[in-house]
Short mmCIF file of C-alpha atoms in Angstrom, two decimals:
data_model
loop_
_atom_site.label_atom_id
_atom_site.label_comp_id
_atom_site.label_asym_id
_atom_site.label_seq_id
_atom_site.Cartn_x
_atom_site.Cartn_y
_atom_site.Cartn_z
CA UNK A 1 61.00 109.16 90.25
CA UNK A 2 64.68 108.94 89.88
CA UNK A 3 64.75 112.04 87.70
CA UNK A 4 63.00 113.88 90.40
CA UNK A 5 64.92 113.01 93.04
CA UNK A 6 68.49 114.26 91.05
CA UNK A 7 66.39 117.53 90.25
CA UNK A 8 65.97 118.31 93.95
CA UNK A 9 68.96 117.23 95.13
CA UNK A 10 70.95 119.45 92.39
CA UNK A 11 68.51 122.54 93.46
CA UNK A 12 69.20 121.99 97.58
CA UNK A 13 73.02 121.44 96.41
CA UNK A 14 72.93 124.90 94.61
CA UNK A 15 71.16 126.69 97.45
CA UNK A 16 73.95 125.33 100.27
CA UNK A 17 76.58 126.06 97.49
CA UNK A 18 75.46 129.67 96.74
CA UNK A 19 75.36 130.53 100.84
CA UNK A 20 78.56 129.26 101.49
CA UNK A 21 79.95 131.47 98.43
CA UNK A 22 78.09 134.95 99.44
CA UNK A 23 81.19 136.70 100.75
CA UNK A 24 84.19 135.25 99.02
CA UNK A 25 86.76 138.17 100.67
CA UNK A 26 86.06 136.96 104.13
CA UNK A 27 86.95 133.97 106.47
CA UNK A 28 90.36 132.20 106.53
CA UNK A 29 92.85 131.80 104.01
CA UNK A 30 91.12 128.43 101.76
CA UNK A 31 87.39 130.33 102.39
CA UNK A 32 87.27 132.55 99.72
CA UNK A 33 89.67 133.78 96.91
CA UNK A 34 93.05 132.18 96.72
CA UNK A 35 95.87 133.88 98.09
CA UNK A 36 99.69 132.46 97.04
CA UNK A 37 101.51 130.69 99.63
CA UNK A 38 104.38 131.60 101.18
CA UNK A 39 107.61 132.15 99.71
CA UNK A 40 109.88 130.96 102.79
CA UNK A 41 109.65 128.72 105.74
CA UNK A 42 106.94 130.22 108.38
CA UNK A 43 108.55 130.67 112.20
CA UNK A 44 107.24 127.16 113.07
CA UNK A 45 108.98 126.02 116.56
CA UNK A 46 111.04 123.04 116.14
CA UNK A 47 108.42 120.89 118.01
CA UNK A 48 106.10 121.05 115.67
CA UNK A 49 107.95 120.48 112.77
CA UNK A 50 108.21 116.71 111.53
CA UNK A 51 111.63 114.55 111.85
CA UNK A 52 113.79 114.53 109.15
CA UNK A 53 113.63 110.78 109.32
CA UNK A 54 110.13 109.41 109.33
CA UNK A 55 109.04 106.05 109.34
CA UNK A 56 105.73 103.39 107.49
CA UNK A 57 104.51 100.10 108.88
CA UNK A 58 101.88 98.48 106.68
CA UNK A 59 99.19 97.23 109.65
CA UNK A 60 96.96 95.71 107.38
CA UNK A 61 95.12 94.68 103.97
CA UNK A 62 92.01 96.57 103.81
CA UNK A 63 90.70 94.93 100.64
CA UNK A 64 92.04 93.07 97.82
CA UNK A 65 91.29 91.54 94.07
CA UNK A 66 90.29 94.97 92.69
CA UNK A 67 90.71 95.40 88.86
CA UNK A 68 92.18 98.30 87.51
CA UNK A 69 91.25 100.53 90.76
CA UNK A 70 92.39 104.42 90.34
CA UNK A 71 90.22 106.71 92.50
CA UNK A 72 88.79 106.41 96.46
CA UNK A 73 86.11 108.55 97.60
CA UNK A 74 86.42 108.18 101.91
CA UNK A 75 82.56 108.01 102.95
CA UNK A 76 81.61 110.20 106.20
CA UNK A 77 80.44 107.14 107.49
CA UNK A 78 83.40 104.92 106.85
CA UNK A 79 83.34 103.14 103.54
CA UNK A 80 85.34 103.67 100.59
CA UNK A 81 83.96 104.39 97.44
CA UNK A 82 86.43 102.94 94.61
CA UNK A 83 86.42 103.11 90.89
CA UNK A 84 87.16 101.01 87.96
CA UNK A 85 89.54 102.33 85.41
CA UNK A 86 88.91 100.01 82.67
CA UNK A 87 84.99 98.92 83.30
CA UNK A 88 83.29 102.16 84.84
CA UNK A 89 82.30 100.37 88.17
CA UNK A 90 82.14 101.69 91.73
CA UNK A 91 82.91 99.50 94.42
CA UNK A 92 81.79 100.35 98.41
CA UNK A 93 84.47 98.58 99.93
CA UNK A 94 83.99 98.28 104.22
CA UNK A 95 87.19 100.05 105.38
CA UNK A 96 86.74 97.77 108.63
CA UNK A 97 86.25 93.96 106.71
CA UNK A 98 86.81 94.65 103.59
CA UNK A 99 83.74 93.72 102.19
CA UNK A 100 83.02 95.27 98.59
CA UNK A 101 79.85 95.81 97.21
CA UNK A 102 79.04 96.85 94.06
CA UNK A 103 77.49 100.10 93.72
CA UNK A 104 77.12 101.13 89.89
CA UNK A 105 78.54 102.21 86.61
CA UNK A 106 79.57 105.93 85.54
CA UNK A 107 78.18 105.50 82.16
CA UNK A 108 80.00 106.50 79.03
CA UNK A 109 83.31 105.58 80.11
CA UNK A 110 85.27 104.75 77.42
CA UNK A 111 88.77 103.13 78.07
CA UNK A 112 91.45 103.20 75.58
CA UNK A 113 95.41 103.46 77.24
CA UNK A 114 95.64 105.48 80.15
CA UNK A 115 91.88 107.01 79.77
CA UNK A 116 88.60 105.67 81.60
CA UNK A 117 87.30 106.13 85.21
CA UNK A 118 90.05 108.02 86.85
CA UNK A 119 89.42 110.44 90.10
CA UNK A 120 86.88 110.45 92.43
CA UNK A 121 85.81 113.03 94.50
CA UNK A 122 82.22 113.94 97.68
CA UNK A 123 80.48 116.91 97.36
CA UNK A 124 81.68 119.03 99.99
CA UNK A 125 77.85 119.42 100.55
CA UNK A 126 77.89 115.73 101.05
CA UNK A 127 75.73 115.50 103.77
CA UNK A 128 72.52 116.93 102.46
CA UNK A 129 73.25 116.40 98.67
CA UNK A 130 74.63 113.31 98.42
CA UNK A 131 77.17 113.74 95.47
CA UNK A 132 79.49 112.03 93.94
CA UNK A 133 81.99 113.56 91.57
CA UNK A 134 83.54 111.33 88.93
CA UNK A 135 86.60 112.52 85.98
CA UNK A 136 86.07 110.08 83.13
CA UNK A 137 87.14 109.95 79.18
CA UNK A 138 84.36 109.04 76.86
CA UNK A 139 84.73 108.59 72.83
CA UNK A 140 84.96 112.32 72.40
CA UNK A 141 86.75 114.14 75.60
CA UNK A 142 87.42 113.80 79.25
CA UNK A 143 84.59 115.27 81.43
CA UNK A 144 83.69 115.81 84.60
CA UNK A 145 80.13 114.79 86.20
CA UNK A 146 78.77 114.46 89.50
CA UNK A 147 76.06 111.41 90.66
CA UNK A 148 73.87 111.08 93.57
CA UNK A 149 74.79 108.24 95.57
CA UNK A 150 72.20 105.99 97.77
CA UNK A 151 72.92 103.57 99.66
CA UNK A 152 69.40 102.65 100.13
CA UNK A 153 69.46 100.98 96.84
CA UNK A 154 69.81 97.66 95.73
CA UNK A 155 73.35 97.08 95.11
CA UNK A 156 74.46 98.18 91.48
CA UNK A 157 71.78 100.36 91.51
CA UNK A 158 73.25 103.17 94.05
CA UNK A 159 73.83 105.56 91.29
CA UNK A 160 71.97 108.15 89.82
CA UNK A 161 72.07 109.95 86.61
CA UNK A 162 75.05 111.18 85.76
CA UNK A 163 75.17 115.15 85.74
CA UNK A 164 77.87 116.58 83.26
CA UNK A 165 79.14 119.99 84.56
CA UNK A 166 82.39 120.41 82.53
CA UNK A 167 83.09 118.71 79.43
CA UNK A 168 85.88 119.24 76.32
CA UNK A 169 88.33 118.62 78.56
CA UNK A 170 91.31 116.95 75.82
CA UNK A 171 91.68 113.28 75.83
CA UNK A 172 94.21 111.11 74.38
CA UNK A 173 96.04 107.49 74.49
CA UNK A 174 97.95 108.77 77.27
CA UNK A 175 98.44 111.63 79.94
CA UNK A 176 94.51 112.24 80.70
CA UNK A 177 95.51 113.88 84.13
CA UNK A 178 92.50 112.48 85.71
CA UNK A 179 92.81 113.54 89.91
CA UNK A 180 89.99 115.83 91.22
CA UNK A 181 89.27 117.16 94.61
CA UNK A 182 87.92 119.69 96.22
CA UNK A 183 89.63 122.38 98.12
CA UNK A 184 89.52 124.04 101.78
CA UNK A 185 87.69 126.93 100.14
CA UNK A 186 85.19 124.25 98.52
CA UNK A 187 85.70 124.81 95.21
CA UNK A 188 86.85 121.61 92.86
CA UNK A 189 90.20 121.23 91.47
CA UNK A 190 91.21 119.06 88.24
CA UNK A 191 94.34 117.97 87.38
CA UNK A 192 94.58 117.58 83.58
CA UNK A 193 97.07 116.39 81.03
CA UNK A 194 98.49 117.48 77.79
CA UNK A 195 97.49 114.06 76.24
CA UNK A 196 100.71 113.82 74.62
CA UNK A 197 100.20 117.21 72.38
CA UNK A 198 102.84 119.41 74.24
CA UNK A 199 101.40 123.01 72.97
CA UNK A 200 98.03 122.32 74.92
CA UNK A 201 100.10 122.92 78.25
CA UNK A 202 100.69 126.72 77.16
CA UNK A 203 97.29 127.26 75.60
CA UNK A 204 95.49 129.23 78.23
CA UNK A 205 92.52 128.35 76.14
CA UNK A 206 92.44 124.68 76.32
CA UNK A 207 91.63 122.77 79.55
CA UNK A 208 95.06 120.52 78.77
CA UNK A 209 97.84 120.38 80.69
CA UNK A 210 96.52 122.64 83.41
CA UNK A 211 95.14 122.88 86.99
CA UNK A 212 91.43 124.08 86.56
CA UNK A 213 89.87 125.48 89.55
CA UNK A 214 86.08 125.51 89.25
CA UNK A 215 82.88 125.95 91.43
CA UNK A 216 80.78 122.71 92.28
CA UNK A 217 78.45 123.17 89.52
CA UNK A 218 81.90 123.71 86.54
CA UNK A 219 82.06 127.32 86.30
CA UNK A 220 85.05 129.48 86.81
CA UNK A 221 85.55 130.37 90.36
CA UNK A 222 85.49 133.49 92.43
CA UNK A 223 89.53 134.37 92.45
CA UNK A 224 90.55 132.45 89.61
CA UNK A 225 93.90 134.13 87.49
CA UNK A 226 91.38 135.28 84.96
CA UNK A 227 87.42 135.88 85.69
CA UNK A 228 86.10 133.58 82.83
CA UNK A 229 88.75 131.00 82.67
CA UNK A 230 88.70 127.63 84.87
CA UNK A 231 92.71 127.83 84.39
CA UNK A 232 94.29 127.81 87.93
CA UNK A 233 97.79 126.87 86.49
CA UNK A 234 98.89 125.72 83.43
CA UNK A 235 102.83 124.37 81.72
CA UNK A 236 101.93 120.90 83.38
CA UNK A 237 102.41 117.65 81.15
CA UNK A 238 100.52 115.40 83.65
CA UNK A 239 98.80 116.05 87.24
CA UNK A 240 97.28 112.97 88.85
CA UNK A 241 98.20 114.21 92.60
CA UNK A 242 96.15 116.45 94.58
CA UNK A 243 96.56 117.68 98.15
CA UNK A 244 96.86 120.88 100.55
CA UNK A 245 99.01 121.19 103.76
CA UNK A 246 97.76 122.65 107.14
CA UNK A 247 98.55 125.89 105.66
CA UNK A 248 95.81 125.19 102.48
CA UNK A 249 98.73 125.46 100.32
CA UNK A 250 98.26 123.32 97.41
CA UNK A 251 100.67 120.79 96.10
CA UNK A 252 100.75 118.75 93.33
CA UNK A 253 102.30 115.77 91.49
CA UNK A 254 103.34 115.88 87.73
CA UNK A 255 104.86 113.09 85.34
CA UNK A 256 107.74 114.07 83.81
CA UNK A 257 109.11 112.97 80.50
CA UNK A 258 112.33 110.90 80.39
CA UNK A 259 114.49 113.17 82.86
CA UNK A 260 112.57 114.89 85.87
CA UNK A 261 108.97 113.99 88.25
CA UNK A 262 108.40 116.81 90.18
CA UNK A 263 106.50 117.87 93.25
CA UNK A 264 105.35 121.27 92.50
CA UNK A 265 103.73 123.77 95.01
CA UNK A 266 100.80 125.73 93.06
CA UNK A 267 100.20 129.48 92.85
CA UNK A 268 97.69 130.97 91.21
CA UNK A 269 98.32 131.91 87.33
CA UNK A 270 101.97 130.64 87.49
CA UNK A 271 103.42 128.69 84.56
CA UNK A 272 104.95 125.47 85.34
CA UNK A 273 107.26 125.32 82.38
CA UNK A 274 106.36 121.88 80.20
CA UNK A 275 107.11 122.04 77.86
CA UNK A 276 110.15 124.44 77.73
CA UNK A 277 111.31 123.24 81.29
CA UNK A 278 111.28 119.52 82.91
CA UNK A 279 112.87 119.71 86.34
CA UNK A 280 114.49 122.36 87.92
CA UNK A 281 115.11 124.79 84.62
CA UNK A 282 115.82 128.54 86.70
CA UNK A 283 114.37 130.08 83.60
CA UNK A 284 112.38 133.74 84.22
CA UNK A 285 108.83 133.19 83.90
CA UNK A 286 108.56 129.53 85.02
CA UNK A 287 108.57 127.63 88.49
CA UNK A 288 110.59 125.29 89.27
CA UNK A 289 109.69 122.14 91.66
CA UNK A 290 110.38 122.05 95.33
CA UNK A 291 111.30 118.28 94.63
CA UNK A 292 112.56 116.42 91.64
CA UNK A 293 113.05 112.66 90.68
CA UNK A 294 114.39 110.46 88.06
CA UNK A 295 111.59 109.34 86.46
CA UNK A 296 112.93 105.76 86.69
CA UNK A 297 112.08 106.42 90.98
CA UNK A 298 109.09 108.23 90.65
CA UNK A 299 106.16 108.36 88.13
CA UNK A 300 103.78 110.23 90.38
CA UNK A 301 100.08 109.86 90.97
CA UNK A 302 98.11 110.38 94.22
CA UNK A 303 100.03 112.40 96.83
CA UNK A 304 98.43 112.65 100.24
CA UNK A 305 99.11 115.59 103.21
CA UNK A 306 99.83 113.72 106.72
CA UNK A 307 102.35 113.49 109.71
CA UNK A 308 103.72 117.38 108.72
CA UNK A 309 105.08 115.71 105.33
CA UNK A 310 103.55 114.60 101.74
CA UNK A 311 103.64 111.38 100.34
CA UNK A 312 103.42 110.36 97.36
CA UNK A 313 102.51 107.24 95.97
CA UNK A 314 104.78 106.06 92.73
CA UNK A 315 103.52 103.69 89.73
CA UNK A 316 107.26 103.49 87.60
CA UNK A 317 108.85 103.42 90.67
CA UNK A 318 107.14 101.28 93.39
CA UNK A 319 107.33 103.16 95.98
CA UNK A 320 106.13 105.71 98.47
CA UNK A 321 107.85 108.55 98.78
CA UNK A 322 107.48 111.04 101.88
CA UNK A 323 108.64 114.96 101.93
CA UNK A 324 109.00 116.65 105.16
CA UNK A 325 108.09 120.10 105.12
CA UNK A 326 108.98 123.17 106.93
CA UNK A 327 106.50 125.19 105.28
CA UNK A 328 107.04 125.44 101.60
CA UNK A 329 110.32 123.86 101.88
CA UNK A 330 112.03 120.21 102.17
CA UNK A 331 113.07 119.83 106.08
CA UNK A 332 115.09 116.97 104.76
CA UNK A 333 116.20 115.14 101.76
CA UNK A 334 112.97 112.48 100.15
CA UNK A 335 112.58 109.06 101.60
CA UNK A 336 111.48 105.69 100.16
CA UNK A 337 109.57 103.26 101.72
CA UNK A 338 107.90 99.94 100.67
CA UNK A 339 110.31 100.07 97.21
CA UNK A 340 109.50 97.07 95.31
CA UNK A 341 106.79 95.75 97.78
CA UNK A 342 103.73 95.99 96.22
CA UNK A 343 104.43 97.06 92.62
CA UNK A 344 102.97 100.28 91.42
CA UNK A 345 100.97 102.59 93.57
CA UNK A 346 98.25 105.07 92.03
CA UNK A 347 96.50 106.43 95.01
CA UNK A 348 97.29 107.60 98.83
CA UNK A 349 95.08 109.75 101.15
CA UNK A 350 94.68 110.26 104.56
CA UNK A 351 92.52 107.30 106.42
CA UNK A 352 90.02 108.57 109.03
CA UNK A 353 92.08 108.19 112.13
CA UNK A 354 95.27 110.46 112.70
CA UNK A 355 98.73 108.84 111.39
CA UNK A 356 97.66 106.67 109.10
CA UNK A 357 97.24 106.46 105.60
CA UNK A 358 95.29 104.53 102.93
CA UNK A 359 97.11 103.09 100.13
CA UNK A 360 96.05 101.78 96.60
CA UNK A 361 98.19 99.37 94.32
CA UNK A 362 97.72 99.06 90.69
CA UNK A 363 99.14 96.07 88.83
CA UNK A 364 96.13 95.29 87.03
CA UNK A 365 96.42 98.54 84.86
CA UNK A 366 98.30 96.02 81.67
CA UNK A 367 101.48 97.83 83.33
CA UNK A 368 101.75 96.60 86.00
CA UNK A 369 102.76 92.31 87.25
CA UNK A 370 100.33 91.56 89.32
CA UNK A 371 100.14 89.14 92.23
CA UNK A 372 97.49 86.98 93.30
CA UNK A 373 94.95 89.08 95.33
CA UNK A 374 96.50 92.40 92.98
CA UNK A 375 95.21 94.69 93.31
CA UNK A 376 94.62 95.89 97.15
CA UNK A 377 94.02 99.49 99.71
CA UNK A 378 97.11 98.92 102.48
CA UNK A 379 96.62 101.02 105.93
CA UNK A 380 99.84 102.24 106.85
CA UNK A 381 101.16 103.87 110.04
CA UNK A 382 103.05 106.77 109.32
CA UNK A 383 105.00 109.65 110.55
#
């Protein structure tokens, strides 16, 4: 019955998916093929921009006592769905009591160092199909599947078969990338890593080290730099962050190596330099970051668009960091909060009401110290 049930949800998925993808060279910018973003600042008026000084208040602990959490799928209906690195669980945490209920396992995980249930990710079909998206690392690769979730089920029993549409993505001891989520123009993004093998990142052919644009079911999207190739952009050591601005301009977050974090704004088919460049290098043929860090301060994962600025949330350094933006550039120089606070931080995104964030520590990742009740999703006011 199960098996059924996956089969027709998969088929109604691929109908929805192939009408919203009939006329890629129409709609907004985000609807159909990527366009690059903006070079300069736009003409925004003053009063829209955000201050250069903003400011967090943590209202509240949302949940707490999670082990080894990494990604949060938001629910339409309010819950958060939140995975396991180490074990492979799924948790539905109630985002008003903070209730958790277990929901399943992603089987196959396999967790050695920094590998194991990473990102999480909804159909953008969610509604009707029901999906679940999950980036994992098994014995052999990192890979990329998608799950019906029901709620109907007895808990632990909420997920279905696990559907693998990419696999061979490399995997190693450390820098599995791991952060997936899907775009304005509903296609789904993966940030990869190198896994410690530095060539990978320059290898158009492998999936290391890259941004990989693909469509829902893991093939090469319409627009992509090259027709047959999920590569989006590549020279990238480590991407865990994820996120577009108003503007669908994507950014991401990349670990550096012992010098620079960056903060990179992506273009299509551009080379982000690792390894040649780390930082800001002003080499031909490579872009540099809008932002840079010591990694000491930084060691970014999740980054999150809200408030006119991104934030991103730090595991080395402890701390959130926010960058105002006046389009494509810094309106003012990067500010810490909550340094020290609550040890490392994987995961930010925006939480369902405006101003406000949801934020995920993670001490419990052998990294980490943790403190009783480690590890925990913070809301935050923020602007």
């Amino acid at each position: 019955m199960r098996r059924t049930t996956v089969a027709t949800a998969l088929a109604a998925a691929a109908l929805v998916l192939a009408a919203g993808c009939s006329s890629p060279d129409t709609g907004p910018r985000g609807q159909g093929a990527p366009s690059g973003p903006k070079a300069s600042p736009s003409a925004t008026p003053r009063a829209q921009l955000p201050p250069a000084k903003g400011s967090v208040k943590v209202t509240r602990t949302v949940t707490e006592d999670l082990k080894s959490p990494w990604g949060i799928a938001p629910l339409p209906e309010g819950g958060l769905l939140v995975g396991s690195r180490d074990d492979g669980s799924v948790l539905l945490v109630d985002a008003a009591t903070g209730k958790k209920t277990a929901v399943g396992s992603v089987p196959g995980v396999d967790h050695q160092g920094e590998g194991g249930l990473l990102g999480l990710a909804l159909s953008p079909s969610y509604a009707s199909d029901h999906l679940l998206y999950a980036y994992f690392t098994t014995e052999s690769d990192n890979r990329i599947a998608r799950m019906i979730y029901d709620p109907q089920r007895p808990a632990g029993q909420q997920l279905g078969a696990p559907d693998t549409i990419l696999r061979g993505i490399p995997k190693g001891n450390n820098h599995n990338g791991g952060r997936i989520a899907f775009g304005p123009d509903r296609m789904l993004y993966a940030g990869t890593g190198e896994t410690g093998e530095r060539g990978l990142a320059q290898d158009k052919k492998s999936l290391g080290g890259k941004i990989l644009r693909m469509t829902p079911d893991g093939q090469p999207a319409y627009g992509n730099p090259e027709a047959d190739s999920l590569v989006y952009s590549y020279g990238h050591r480590n991407v865990q962050g994820l996120a577009w601005d108003g503007e669908n301009r994507l950014w991401a977050s990349e670990f550096g190596q012992d010098t620079w974090d960056e903060l990179n704004l992506i273009e299509p088919g551009k080379n982000y330099g690792w390894p040649v460049v780390e930082g800001k290098g002003n080499k031909p043929g490579y872009v540099d970051p809008v932002v840079q860090w010591k990694t000491s301060e930084a060691s970014p994962s999740g980054i999150a668009f809200a408030a006119g600025s991104v934030w991103i949330a730090s595991l080395k350094g402890e701390r959130l960091w926010r960058v105002p933006l006046d389009a494509t550039l810094p309106l003012a120089d990067p500010e810490a909060f909550l340094t020290g606070q609550y040890g490392r931080l994987r995961t930010v995104l925006p939480a369902a009401s405006g101003g406000k964030l949801w934020l995920l520590t993670n001490n419990t990742d052998s990294r980490g110290k943790p403190k009783p009740a480690d590890d925990r999703i913070l809301e935050l006011d923020v602007t």
